[in-house]
GROMACS .gro file of C-alpha atoms in nm:
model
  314
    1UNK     CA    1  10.458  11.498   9.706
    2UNK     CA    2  10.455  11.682   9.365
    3UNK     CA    3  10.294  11.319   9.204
    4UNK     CA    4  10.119  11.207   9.455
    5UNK     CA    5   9.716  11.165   9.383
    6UNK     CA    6   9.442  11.145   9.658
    7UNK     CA    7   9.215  10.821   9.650
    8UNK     CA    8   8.884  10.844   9.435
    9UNK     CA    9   8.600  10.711   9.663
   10UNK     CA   10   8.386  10.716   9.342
   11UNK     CA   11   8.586  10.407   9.214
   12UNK     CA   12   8.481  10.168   9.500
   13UNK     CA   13   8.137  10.114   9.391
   14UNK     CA   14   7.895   9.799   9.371
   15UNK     CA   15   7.600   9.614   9.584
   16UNK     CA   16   7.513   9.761   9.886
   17UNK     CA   17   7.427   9.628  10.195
   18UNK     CA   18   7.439   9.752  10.584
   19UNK     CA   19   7.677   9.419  10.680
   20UNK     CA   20   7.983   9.475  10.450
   21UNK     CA   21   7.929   9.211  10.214
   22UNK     CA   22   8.124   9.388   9.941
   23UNK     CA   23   8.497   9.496   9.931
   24UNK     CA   24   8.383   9.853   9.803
   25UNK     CA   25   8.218   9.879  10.147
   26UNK     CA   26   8.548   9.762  10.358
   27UNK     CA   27   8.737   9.966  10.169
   28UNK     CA   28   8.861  10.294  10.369
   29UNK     CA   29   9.009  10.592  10.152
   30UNK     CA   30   9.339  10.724  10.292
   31UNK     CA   31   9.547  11.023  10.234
   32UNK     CA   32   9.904  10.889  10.230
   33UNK     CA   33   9.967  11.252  10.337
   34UNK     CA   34   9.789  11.242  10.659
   35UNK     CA   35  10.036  10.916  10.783
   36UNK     CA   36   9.901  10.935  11.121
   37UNK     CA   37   9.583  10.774  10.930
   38UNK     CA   38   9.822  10.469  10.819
   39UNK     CA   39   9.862  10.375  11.200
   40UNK     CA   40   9.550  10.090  11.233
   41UNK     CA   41   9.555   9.794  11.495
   42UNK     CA   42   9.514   9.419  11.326
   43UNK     CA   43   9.640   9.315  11.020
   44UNK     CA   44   9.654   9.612  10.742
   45UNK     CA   45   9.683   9.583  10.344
   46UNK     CA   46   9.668   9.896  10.147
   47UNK     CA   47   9.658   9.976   9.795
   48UNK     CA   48   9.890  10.226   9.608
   49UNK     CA   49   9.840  10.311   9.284
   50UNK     CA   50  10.155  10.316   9.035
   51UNK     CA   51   9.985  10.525   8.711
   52UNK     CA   52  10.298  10.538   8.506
   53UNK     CA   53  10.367  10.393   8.156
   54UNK     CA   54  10.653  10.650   8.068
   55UNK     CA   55  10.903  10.375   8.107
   56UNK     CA   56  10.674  10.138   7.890
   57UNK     CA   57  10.690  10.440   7.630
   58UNK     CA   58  11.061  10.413   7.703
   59UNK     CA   59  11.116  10.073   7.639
   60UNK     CA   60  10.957  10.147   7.285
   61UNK     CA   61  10.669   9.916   7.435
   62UNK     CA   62  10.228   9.953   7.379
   63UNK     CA   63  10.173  10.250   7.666
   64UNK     CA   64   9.808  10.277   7.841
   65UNK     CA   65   9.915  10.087   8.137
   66UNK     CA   66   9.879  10.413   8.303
   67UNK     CA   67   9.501  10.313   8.343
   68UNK     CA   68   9.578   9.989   8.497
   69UNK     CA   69   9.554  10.064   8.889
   70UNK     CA   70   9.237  10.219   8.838
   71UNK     CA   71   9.108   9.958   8.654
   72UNK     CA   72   9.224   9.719   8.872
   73UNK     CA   73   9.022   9.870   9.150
   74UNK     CA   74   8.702   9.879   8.978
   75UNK     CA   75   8.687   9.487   8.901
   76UNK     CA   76   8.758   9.466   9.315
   77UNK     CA   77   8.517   9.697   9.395
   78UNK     CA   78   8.183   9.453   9.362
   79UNK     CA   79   8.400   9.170   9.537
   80UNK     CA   80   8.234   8.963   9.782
   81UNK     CA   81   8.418   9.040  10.133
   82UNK     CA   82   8.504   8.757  10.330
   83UNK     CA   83   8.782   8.932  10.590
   84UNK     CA   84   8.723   8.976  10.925
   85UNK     CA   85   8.704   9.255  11.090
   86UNK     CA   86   9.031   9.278  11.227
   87UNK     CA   87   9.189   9.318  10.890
   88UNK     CA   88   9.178   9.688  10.698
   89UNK     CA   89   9.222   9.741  10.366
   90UNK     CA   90   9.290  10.080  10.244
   91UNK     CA   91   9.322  10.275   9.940
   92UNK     CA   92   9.616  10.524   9.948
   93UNK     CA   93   9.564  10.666   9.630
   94UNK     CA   94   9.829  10.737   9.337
   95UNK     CA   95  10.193  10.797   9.229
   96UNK     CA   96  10.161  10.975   8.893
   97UNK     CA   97  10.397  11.093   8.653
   98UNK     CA   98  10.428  11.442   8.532
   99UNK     CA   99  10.650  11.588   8.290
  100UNK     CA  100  10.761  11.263   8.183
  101UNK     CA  101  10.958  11.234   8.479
  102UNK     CA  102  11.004  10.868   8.577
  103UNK     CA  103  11.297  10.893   8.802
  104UNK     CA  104  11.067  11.178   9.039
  105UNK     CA  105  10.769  10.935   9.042
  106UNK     CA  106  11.025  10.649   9.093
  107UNK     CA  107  11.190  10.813   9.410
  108UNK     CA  108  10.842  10.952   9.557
  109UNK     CA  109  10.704  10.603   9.511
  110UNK     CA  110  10.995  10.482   9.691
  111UNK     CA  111  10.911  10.693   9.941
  112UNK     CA  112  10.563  10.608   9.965
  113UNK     CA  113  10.633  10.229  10.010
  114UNK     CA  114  10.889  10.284  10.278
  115UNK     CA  115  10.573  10.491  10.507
  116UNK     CA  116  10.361  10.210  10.463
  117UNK     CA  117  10.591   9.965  10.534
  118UNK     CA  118  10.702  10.199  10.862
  119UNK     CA  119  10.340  10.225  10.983
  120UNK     CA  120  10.296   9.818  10.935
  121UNK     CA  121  10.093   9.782  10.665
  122UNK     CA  122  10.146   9.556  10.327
  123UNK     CA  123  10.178   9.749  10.063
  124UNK     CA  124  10.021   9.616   9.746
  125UNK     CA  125  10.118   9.848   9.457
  126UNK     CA  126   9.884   9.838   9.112
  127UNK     CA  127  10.075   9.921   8.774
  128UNK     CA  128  10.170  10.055   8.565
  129UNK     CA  129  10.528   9.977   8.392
  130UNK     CA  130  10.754   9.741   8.550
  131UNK     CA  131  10.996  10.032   8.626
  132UNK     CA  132  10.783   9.985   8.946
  133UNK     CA  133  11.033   9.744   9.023
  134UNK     CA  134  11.321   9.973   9.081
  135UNK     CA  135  11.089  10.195   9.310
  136UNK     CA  136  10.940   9.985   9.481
  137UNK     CA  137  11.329   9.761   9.614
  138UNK     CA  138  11.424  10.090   9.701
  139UNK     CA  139  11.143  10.151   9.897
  140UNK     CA  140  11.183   9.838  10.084
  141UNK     CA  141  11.537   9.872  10.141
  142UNK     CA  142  11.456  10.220  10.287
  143UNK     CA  143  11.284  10.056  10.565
  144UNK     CA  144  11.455   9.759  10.578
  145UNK     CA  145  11.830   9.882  10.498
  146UNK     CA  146  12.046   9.624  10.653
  147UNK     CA  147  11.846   9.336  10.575
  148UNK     CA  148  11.865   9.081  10.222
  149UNK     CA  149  11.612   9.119   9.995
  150UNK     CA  150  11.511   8.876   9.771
  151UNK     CA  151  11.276   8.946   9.456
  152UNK     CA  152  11.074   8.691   9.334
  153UNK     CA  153  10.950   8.803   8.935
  154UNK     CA  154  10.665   8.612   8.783
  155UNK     CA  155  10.744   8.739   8.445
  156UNK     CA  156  10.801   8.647   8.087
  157UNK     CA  157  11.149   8.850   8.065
  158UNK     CA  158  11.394   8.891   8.305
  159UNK     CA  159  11.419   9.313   8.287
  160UNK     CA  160  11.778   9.311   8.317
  161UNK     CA  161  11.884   9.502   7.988
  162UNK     CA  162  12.172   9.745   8.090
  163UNK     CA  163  12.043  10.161   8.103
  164UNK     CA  164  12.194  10.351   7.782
  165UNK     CA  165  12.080  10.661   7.816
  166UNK     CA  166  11.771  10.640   8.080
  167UNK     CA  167  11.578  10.376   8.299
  168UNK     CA  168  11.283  10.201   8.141
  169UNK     CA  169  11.041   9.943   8.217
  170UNK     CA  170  11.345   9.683   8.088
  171UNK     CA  171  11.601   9.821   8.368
  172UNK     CA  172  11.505   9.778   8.676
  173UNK     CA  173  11.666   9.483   8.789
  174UNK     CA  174  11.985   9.587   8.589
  175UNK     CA  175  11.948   9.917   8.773
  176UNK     CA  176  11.896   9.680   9.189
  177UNK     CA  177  12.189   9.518   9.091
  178UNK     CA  178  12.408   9.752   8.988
  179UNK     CA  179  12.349   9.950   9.328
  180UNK     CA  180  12.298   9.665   9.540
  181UNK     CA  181  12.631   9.409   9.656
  182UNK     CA  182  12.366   9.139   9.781
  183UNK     CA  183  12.092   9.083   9.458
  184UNK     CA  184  11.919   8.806   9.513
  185UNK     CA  185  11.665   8.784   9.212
  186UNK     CA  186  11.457   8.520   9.125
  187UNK     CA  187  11.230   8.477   8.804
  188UNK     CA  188  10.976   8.240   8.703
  189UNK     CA  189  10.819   8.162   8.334
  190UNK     CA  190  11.135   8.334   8.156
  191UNK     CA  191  11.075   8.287   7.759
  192UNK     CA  192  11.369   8.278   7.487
  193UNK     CA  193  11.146   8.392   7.275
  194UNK     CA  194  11.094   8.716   7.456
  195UNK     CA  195  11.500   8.776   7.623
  196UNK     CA  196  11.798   8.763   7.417
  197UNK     CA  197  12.095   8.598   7.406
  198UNK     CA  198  12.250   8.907   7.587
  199UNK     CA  199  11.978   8.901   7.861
  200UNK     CA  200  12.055   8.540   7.956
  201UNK     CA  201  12.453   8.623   8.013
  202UNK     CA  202  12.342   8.896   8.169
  203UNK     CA  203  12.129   8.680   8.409
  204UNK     CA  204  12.421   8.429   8.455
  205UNK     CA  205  12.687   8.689   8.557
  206UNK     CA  206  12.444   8.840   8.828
  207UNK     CA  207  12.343   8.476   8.930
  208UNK     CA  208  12.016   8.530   8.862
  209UNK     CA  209  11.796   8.183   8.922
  210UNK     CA  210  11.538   8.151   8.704
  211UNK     CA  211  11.320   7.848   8.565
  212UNK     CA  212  11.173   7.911   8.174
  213UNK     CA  213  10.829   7.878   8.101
  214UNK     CA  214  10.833   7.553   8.009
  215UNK     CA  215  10.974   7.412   8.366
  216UNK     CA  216  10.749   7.692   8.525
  217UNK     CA  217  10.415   7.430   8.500
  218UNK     CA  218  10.165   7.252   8.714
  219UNK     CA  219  10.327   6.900   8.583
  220UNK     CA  220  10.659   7.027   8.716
  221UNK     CA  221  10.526   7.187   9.092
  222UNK     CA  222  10.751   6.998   9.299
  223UNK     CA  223  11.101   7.153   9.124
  224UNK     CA  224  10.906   7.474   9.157
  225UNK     CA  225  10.802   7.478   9.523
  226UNK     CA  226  11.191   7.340   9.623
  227UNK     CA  227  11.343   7.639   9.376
  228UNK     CA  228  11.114   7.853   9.546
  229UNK     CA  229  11.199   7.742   9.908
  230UNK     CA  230  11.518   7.719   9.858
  231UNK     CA  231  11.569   8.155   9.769
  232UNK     CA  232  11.292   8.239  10.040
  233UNK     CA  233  11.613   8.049  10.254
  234UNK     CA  234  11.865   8.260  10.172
  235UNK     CA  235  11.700   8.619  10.205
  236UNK     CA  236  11.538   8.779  10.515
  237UNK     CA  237  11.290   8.937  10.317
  238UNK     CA  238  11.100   8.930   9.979
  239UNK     CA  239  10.944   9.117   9.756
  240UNK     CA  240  10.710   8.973   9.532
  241UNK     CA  241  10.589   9.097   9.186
  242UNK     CA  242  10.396   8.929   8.929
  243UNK     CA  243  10.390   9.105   8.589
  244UNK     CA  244  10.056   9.032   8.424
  245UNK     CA  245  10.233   8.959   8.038
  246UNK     CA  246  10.390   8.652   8.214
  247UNK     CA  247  10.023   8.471   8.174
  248UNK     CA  248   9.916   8.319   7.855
  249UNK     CA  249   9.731   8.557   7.670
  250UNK     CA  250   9.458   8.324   7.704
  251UNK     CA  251   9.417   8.508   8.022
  252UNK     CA  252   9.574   8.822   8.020
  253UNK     CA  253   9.551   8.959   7.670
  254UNK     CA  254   9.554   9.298   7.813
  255UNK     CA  255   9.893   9.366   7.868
  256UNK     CA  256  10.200   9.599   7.768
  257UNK     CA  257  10.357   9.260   7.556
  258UNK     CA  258  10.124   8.966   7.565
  259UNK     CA  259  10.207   8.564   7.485
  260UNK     CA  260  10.044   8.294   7.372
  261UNK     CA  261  10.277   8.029   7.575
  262UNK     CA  262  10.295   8.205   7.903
  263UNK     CA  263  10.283   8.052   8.208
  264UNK     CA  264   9.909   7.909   8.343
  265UNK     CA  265   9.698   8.029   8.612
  266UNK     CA  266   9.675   7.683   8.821
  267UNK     CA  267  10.106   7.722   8.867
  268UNK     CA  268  10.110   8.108   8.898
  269UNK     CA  269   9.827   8.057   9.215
  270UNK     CA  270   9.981   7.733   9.402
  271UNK     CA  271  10.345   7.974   9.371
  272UNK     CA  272  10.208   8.263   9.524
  273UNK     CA  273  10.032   8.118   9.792
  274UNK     CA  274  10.348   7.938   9.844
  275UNK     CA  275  10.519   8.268   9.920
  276UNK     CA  276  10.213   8.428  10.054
  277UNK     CA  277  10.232   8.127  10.368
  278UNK     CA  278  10.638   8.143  10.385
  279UNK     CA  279  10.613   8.471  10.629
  280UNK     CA  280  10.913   8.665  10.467
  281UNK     CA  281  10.696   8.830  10.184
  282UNK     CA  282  10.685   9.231  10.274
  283UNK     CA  283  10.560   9.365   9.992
  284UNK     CA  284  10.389   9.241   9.659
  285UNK     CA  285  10.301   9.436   9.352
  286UNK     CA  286  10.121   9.357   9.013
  287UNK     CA  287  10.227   9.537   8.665
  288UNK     CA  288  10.184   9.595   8.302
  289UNK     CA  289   9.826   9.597   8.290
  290UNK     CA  290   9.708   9.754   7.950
  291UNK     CA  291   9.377   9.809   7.944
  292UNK     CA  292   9.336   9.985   7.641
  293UNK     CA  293   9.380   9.587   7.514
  294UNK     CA  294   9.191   9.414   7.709
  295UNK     CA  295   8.889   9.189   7.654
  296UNK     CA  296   8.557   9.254   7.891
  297UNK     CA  297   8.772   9.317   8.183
  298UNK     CA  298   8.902   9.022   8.168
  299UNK     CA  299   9.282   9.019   8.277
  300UNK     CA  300   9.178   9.316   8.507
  301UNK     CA  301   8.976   9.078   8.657
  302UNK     CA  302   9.274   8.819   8.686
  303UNK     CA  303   9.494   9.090   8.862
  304UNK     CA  304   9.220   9.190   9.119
  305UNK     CA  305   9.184   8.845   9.150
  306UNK     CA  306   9.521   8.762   9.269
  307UNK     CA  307   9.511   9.055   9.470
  308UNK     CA  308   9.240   8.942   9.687
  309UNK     CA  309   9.388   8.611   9.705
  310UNK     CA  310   9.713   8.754   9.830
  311UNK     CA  311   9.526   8.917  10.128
  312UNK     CA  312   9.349   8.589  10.247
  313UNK     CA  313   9.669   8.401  10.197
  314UNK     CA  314   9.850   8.651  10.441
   0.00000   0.00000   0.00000
């Protein structure tokens, strides 16, 4: 693959000890090239890196979450580790973007997602833009091609605007359900503030279910868990991706477009484990980290955080 970048051992680094008490040391380095590699018994979760901001740049948006898988990694790294042996965790390296070509990256990340998914393992992709989102359906649906899919967004804005010219990191749902009869699509902590009056008809004439972030809240869990139950019900399959600007900038101010009245941690975690436990997640990804913004590692932290949480939870 033209884009495709080996994993950097040198970014798994922390403690040592001889008993595997840190993730850096449970880590295992994979060449996504060498698939044969990807074949593991027990329960396997591997990281792919999505270093790609081009449709950020695009969307006329704050680029530099190009550095956000690697930085992502780092704040694992020094994680205590807690899984058992029977569960791997590999790094697979990156998808990169040359030449400013998004839709090549797009299709070869595609790609990559539909191997792991082949060779059983979780896929847990690191942005990046949120044009990950159109890669990474079409990667499921290359594995899984006569099955529903049903994407669950934890996101401020509902990425539906309609392509003009070229895709962006505003598209990708537009883009899914333009090409795709059965879009079932799903968003949680939608603001006005942040989507148009445009977006929201858009929404309505795909049927798009969504709950604003002021119904997305801890006070409110029960409507959530029963809106959330009741689309895991009619899907076979879903894809889960949580893009970092839909937290209160209280905890992620390092992000592409961050918010003051974005969702809250204590919701966003109870949600995902929710999915996590409903065996019909396949795949998961995190986006729009910017860490050219951010504040002592902090919302790095947060999405390495949630990544690790996502593994115990499945």
């Amino acid at each position: 693959m033209k884009n495709y970048q080996k994993p950097n051992p040198k970014l798994w680094t922390g403690r040592s000890s001889d008993k595997q008490l840190y993730l850096h040391e449970k880590i295992r380095c994979v060449d996504l090239e060498e698939s044969a590699l990807l074949t593991i018994n027990g329960k396997s979760f591997a990281f792919l890196g999505y270093a790609c901001d081009e449709g950020v740049k695009r969307n006329q948006g704050r680029i530099g979450a190009v550095a956000g898988p690697n930085a992502i990694r780092k704040m694992l790294a020094s994680l205590s580790n807690h899984f058992s042996e029977e569960v791997s965790i590999l790094d697979v390296g990156d998808i990169t973007c040359k030449d400013q070509n998004l839709e090549e990256t797009q299709r070869e990340t595609a790609h990559s997602i539909a191997l792991l998914l082949k060779h059983q393992v979780f896929p847990i992709v690191l942005g990046g833009g949120h044009d990950l989102g159109y890669a990474h359906y079409n990667g499921i649906k290359k594995q899984f091609p006569n099955k529903i899919i049903g994407i669950i967004n934890l996101d401020a804005h509902f990425d539906l605007r309609k392509v003009t010219n070229q895709g962006n990191s505003g598209t990708p749902f537009f883009q899914i359900a333009q090409e795709n009869e059965d879009f079932k699509y799903l968003c949680l902590g939608i603001q006005k503030e942040s989507n148009n009056s445009e977006l929201f008809e858009t929404a309505s004439e795909l049927n798009v279910s969504y709950l604003l972030n002021t119904e997305f809240t801890i006070q409110n869990k029960e409507k959530v868990a029963q809106t959330v139950a009741d689309f895991i019900a009619s899907v076979d399959h879903v894809y889960l991706t949580i893009d970092i600007d839909g937290f209160s900038s209280a905890y992620a101010p390092g992000v592409s477009a961050p918010s003051p009245l974005g969702f809250s941690l204590d919701i966003a975690m109870e949600t995902i484990q929710r999915i996590c436990e409903s065996n019909t997640l396949v795949s998961a990804d995190l986006v729009e980290l910017n860490p050219t913004y951010d504040i002592d590692n902090c919302t790095a932290r947060l999405a390495a955080r949630l990544a690790y949480h996502m593994i115990s939870w499945l």
